[in-house]
Short mmCIF file of N, CA and C in Angstrom, two decimals:
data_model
loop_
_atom_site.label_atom_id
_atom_site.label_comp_id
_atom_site.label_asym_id
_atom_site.label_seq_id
_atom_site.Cartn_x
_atom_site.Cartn_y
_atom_site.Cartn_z
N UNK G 14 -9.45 -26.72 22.80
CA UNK G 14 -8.65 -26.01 21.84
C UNK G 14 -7.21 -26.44 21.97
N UNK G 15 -6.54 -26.52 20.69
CA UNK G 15 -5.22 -27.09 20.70
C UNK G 15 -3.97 -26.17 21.38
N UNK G 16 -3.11 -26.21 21.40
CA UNK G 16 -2.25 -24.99 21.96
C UNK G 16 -1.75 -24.27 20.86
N UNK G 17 -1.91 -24.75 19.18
CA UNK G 17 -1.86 -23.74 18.03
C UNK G 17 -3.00 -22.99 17.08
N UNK G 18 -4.00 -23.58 18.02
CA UNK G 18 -5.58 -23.28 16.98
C UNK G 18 -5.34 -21.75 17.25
N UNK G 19 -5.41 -20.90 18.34
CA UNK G 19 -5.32 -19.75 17.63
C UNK G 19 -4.55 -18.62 16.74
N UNK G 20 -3.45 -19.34 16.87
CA UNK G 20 -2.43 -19.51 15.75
C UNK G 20 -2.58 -19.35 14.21
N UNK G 21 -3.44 -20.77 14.28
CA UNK G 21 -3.73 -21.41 13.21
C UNK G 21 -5.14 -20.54 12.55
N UNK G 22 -6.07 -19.80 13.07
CA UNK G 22 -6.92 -19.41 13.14
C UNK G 22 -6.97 -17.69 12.81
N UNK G 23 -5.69 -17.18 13.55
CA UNK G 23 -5.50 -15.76 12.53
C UNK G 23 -4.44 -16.14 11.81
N UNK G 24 -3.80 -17.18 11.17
CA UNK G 24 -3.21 -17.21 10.37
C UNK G 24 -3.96 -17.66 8.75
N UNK G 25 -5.06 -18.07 8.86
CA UNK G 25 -5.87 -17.91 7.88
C UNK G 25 -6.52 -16.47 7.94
N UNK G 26 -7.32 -16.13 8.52
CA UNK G 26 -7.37 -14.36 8.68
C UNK G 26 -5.99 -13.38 8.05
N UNK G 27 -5.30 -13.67 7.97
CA UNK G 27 -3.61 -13.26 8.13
C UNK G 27 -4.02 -13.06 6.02
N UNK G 28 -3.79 -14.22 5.67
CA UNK G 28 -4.03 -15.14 4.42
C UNK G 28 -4.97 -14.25 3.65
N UNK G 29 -6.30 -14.10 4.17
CA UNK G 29 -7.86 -13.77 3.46
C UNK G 29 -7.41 -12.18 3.52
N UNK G 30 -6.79 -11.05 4.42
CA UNK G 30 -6.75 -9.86 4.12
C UNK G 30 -5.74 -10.05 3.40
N UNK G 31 -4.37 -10.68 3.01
CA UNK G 31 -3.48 -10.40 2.01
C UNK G 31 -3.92 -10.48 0.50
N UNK G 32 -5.03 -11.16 0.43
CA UNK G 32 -5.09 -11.59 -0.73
C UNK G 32 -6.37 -10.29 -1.00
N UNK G 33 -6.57 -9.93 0.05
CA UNK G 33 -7.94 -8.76 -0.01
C UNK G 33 -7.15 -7.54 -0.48
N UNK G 34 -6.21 -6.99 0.11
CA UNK G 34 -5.25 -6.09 -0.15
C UNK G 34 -4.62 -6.19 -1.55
N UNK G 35 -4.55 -7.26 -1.96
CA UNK G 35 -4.18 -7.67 -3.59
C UNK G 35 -5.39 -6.99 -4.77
N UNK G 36 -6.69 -7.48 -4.27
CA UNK G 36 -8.11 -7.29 -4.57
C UNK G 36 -7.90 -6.05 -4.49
N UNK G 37 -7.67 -5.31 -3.73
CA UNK G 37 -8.13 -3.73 -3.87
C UNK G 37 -7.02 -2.86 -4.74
N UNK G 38 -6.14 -3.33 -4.76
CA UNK G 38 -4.24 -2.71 -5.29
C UNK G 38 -4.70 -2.74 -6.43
N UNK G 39 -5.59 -4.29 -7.54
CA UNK G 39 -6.01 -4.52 -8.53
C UNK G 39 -7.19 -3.19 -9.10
N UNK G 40 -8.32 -3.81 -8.18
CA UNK G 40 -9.04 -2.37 -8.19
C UNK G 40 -9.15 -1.10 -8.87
N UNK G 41 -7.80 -0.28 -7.92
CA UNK G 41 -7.56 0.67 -7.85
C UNK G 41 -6.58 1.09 -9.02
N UNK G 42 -6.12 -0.13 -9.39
CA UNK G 42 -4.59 0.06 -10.99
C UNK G 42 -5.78 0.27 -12.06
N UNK G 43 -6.88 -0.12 -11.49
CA UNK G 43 -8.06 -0.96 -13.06
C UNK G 43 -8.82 0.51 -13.12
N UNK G 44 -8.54 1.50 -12.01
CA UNK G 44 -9.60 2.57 -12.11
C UNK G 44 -10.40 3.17 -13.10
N UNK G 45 -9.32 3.51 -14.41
CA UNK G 45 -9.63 3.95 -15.41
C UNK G 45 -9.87 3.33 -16.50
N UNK G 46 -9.51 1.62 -16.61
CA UNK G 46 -9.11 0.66 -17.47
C UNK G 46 -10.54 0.78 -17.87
N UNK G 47 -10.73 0.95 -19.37
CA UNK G 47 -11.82 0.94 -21.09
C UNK G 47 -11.52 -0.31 -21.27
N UNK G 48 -10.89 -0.89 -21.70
CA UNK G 48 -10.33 -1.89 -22.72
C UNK G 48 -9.73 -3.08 -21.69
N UNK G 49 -10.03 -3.67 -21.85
CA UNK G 49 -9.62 -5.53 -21.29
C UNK G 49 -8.96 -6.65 -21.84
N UNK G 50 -8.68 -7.15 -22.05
CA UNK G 50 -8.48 -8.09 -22.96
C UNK G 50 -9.74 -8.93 -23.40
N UNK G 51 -10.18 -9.47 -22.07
CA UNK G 51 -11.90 -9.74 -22.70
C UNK G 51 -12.66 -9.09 -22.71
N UNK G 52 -12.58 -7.67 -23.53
CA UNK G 52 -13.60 -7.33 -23.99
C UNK G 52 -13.90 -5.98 -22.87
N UNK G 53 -14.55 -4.54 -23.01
CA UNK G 53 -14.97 -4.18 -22.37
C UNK G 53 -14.50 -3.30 -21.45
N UNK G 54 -14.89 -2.88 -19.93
CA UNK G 54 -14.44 -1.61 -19.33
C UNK G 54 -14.15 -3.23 -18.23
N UNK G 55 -12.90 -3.14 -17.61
CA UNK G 55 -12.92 -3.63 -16.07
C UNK G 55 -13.65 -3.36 -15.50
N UNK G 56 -13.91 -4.78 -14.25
CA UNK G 56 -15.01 -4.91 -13.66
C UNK G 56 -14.66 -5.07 -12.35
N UNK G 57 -14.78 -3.87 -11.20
CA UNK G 57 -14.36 -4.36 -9.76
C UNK G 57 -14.71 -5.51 -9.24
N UNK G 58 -13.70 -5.90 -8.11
CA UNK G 58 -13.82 -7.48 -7.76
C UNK G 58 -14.12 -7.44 -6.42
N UNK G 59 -14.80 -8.10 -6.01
CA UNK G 59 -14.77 -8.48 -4.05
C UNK G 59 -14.48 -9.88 -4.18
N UNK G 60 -14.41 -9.88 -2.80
CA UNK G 60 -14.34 -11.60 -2.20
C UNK G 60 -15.11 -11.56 -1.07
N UNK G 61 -15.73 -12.73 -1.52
CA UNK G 61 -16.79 -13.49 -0.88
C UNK G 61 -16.15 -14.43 0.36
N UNK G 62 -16.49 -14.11 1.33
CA UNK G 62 -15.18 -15.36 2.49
C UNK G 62 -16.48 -16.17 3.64
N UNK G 63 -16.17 -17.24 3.50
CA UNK G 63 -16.50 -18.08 4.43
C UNK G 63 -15.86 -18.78 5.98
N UNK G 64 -16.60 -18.81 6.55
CA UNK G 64 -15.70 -19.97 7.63
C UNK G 64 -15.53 -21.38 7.12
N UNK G 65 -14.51 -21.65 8.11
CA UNK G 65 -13.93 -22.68 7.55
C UNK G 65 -14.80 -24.28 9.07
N UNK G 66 -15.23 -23.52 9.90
CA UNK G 66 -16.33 -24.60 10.31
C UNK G 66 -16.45 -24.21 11.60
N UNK G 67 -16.89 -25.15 12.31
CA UNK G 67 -16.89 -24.72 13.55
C UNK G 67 -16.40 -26.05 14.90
N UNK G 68 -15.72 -25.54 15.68
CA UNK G 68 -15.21 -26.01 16.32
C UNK G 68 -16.07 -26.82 18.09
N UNK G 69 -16.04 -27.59 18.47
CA UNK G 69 -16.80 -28.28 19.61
C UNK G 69 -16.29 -28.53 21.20
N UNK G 70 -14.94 -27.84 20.88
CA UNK G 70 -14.30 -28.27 22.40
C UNK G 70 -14.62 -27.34 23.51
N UNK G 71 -15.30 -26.03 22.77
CA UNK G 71 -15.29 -24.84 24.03
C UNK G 71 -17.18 -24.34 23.96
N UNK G 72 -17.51 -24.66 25.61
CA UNK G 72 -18.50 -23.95 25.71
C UNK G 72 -18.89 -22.55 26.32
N UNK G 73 -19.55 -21.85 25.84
CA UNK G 73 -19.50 -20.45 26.59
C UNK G 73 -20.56 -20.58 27.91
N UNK G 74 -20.44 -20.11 29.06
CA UNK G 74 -21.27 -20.96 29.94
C UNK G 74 -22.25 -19.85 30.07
N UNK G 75 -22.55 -18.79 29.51
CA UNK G 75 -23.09 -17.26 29.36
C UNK G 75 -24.50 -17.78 27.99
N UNK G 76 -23.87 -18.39 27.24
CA UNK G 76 -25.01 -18.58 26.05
C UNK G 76 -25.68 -19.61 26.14
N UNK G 77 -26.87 -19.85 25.65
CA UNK G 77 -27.24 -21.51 25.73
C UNK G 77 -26.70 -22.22 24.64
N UNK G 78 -26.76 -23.65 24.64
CA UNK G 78 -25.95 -24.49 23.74
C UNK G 78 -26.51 -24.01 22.23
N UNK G 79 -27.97 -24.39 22.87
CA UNK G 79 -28.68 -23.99 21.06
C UNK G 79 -28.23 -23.29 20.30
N UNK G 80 -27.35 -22.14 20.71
CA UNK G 80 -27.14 -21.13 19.54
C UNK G 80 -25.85 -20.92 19.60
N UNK G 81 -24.76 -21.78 20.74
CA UNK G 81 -23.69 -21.51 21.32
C UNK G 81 -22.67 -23.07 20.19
N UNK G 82 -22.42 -21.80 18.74
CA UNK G 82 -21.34 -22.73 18.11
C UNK G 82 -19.79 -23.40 18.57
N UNK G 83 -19.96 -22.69 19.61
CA UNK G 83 -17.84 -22.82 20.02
C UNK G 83 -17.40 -22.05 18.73
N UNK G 84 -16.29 -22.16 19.51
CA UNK G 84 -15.29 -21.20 18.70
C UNK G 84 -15.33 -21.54 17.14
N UNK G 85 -14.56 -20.82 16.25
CA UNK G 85 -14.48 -21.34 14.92
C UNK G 85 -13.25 -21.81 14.97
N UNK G 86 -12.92 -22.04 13.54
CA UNK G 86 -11.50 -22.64 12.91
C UNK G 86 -10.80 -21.93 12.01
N UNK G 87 -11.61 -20.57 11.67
CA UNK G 87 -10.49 -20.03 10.79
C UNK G 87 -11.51 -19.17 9.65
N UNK G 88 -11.32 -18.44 8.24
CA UNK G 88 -11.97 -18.30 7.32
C UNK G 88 -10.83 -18.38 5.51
N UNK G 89 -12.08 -18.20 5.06
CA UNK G 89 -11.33 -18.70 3.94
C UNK G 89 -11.96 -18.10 2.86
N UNK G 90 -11.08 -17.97 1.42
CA UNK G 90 -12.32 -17.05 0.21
C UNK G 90 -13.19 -17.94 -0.22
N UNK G 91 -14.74 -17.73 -0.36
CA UNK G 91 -15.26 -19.00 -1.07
C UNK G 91 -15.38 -18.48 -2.66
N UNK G 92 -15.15 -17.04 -2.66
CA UNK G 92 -14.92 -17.14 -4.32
C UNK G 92 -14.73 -15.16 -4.29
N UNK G 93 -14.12 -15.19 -5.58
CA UNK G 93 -13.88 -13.91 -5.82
C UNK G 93 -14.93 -13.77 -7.21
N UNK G 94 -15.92 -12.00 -6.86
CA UNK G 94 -16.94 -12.26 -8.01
C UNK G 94 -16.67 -10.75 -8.68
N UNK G 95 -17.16 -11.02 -9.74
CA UNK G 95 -16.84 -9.60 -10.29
C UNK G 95 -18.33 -8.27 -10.25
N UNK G 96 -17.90 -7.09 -9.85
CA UNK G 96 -19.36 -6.24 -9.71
C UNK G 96 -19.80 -5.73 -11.32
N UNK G 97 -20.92 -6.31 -11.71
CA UNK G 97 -21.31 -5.84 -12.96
C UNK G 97 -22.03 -4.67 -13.47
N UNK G 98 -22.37 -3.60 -11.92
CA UNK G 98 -22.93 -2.67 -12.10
C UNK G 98 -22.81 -1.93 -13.42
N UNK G 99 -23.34 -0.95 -13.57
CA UNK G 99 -23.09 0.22 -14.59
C UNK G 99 -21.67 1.02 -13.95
N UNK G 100 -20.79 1.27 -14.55
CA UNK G 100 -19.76 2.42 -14.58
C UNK G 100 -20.40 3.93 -14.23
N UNK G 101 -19.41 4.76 -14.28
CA UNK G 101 -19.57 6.13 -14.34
C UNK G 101 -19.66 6.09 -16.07
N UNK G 102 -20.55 7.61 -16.39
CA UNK G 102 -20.37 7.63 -17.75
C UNK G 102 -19.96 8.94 -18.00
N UNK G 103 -18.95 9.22 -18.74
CA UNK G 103 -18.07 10.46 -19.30
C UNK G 103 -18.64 10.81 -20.68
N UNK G 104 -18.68 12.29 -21.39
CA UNK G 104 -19.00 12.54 -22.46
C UNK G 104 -17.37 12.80 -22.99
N UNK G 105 -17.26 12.08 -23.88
CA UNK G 105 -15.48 12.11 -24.68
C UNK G 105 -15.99 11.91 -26.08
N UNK G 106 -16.01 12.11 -27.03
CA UNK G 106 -16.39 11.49 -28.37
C UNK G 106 -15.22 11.51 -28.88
N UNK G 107 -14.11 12.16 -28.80
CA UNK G 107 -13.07 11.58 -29.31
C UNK G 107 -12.14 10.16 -28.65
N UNK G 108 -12.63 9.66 -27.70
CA UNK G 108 -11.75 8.38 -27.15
C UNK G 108 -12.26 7.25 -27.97
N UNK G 109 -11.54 6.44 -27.82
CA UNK G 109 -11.43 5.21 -28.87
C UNK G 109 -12.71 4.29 -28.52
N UNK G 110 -13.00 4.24 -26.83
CA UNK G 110 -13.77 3.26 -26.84
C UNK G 110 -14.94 3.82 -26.44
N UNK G 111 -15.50 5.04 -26.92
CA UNK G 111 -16.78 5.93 -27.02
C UNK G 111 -17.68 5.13 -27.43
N UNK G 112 -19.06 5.33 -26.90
CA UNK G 112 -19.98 4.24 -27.48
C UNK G 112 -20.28 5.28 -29.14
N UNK G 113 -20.21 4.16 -29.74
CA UNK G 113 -20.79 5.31 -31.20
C UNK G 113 -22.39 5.41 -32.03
N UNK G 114 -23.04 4.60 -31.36
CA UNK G 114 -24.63 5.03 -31.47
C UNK G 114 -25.31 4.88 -29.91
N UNK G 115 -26.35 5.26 -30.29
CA UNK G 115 -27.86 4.85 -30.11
C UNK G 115 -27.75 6.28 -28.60
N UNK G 116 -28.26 5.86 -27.55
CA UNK G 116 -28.40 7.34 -26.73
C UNK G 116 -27.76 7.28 -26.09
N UNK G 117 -26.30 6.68 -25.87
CA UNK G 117 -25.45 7.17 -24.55
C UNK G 117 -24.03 7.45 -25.92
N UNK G 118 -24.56 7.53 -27.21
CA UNK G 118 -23.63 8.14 -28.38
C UNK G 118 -22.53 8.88 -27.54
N UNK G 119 -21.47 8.53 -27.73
CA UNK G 119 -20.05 9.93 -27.28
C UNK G 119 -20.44 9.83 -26.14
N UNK G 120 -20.26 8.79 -25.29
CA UNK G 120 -19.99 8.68 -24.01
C UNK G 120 -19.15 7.26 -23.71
N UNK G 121 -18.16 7.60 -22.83
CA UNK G 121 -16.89 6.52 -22.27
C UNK G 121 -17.72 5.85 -21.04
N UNK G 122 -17.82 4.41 -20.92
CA UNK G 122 -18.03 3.90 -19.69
C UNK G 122 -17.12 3.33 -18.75
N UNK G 123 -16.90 3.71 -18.04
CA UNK G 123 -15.67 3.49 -17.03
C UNK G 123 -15.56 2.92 -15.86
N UNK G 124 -14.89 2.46 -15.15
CA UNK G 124 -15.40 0.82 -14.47
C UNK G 124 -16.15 1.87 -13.47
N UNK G 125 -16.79 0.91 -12.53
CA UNK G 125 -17.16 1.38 -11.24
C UNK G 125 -16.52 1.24 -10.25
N UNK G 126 -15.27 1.13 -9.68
CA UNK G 126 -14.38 1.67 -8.97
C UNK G 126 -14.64 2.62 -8.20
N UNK G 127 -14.61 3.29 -7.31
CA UNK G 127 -14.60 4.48 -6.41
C UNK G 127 -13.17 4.39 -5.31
N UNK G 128 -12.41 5.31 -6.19
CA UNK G 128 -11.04 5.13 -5.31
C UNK G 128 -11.01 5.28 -4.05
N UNK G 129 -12.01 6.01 -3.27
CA UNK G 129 -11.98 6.53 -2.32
C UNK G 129 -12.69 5.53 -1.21
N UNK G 130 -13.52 4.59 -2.10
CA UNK G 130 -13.77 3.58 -0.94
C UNK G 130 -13.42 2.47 -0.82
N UNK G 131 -12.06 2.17 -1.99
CA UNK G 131 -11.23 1.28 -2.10
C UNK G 131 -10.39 1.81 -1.08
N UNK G 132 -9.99 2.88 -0.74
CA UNK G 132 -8.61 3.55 -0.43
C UNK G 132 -9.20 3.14 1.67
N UNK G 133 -10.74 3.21 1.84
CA UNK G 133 -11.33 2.64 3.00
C UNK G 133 -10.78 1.62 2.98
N UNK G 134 -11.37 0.99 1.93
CA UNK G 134 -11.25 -0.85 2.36
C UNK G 134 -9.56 -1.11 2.19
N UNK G 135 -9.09 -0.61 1.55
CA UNK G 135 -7.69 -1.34 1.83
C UNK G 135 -7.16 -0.60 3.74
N UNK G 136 -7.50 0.12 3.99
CA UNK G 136 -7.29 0.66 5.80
C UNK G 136 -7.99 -0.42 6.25
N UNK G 137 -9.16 -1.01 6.17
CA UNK G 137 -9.27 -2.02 6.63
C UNK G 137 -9.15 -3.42 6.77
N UNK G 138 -8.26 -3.36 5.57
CA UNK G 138 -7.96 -4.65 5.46
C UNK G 138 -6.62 -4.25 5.84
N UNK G 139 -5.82 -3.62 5.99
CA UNK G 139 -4.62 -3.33 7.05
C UNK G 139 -4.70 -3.66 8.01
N UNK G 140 -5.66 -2.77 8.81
CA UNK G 140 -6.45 -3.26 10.38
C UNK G 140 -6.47 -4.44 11.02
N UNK G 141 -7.25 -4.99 9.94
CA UNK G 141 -7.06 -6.33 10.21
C UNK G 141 -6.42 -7.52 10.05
N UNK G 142 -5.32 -7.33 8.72
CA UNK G 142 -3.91 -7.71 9.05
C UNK G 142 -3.47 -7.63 10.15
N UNK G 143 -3.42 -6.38 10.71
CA UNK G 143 -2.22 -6.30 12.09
C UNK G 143 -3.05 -6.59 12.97
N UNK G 144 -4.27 -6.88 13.19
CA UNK G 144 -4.88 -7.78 14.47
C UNK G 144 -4.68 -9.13 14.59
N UNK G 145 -4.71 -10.01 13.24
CA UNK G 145 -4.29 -11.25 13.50
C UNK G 145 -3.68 -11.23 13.83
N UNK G 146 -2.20 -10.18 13.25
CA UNK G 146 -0.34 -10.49 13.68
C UNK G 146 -0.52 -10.39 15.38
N UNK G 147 -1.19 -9.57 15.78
CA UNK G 147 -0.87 -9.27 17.20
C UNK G 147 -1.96 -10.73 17.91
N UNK G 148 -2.78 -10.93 17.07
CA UNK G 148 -3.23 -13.09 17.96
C UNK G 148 -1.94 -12.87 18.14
N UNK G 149 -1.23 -13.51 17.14
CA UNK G 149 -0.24 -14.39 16.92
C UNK G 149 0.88 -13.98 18.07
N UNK G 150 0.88 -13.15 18.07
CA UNK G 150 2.30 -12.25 18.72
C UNK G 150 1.55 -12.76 20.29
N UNK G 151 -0.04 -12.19 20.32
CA UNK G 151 -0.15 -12.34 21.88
C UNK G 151 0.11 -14.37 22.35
N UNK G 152 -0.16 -14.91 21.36
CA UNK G 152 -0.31 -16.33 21.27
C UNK G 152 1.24 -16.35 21.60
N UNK G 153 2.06 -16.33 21.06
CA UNK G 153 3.86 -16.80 21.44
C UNK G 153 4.12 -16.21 22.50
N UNK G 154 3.71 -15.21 22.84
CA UNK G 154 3.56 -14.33 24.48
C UNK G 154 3.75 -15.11 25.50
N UNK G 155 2.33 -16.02 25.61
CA UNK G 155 1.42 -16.58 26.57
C UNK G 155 2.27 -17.93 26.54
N UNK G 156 2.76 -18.44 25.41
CA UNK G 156 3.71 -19.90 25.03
C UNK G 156 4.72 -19.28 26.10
N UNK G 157 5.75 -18.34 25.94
CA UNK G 157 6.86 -18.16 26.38
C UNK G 157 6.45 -17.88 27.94
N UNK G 158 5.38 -17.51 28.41
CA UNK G 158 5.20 -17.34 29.91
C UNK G 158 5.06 -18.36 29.90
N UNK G 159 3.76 -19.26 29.86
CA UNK G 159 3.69 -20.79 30.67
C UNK G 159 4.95 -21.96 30.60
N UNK G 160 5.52 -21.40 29.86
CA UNK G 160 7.09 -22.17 29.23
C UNK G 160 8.32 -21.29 30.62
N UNK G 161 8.09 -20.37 30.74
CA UNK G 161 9.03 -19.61 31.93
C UNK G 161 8.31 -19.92 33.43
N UNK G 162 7.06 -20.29 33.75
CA UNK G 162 6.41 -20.78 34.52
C UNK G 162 6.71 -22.51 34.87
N UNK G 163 7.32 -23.19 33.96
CA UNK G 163 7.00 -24.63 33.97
C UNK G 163 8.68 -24.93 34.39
N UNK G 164 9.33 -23.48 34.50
CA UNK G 164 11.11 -23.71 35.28
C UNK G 164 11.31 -23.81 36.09
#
């Protein structure tokens, strides 16, 4: 391992919850959003995240090789998808974007959102913001001791 890979490693982590925290802020503005521009009731979003590979310099001497990847390198979004479930459905017949026949007649469909487990996931994507910061923090730590050690 390099002397910045873990650095480098919650600083992509760092990256994937900011942009997660964006994802949910969106979310949560879209709660009530009928109308879209394309068309329709908003559609909550996740992200899908991958690693970014795996790394060969470190063995764990506890696991066997076979299943023993070494460390990783980091993660990354491999795509942001939209949830197409069904909404909540409201009886309104006077709102604009009321369905106006067939059997859900005079009823509003409204995204599927659940503020309350957006309002989770953004605490955890906090969480884990401030765990990378503190890699990082413990990482310049450990620099500045072996650097006060090498006087």
């Amino acid at each position: 391992m390099g002397l910045f890979t873990s650095i480098n490693i919650a600083a992509t982590g760092m990256s994937v919850e900011r942009l997660r925290t964006d994802i949910i802020a969106d979310n949560i503005a879209n709660a009530s959003t009928t109308r879209t521009p394309e068309g329709g009731k908003f559609q909550k979003k996740t992200l899908i995240l991958e690693s970014l590979g795996q790394g060969t310099t470190f063995r764990n001497p506890y696991i066997p090789s076979a299943i023993d990847n070494g460390p990783g390198t980091g993660v990354k979004v491999s795509r942001i998808v939209s949830d197409t479930t069904q909404g909540r459905m409201v009886y309104d017949p006077s709102h604009p974007d009321a369905i106006k026949s067939g059997p859900n007649a005079g009823y509003v469909e409204y995204p599927n959102v659940n503020v309350v487990n957006e309002m989770v996931d953004l605490i955890s994507a906090s969480r884990a913001y401030e765990a990378n910061s503190s890699v990082i923090q413990g990482s310049k730590d450990m620099f500045s001791s072996a650097l006060e050690i090498a006087r």
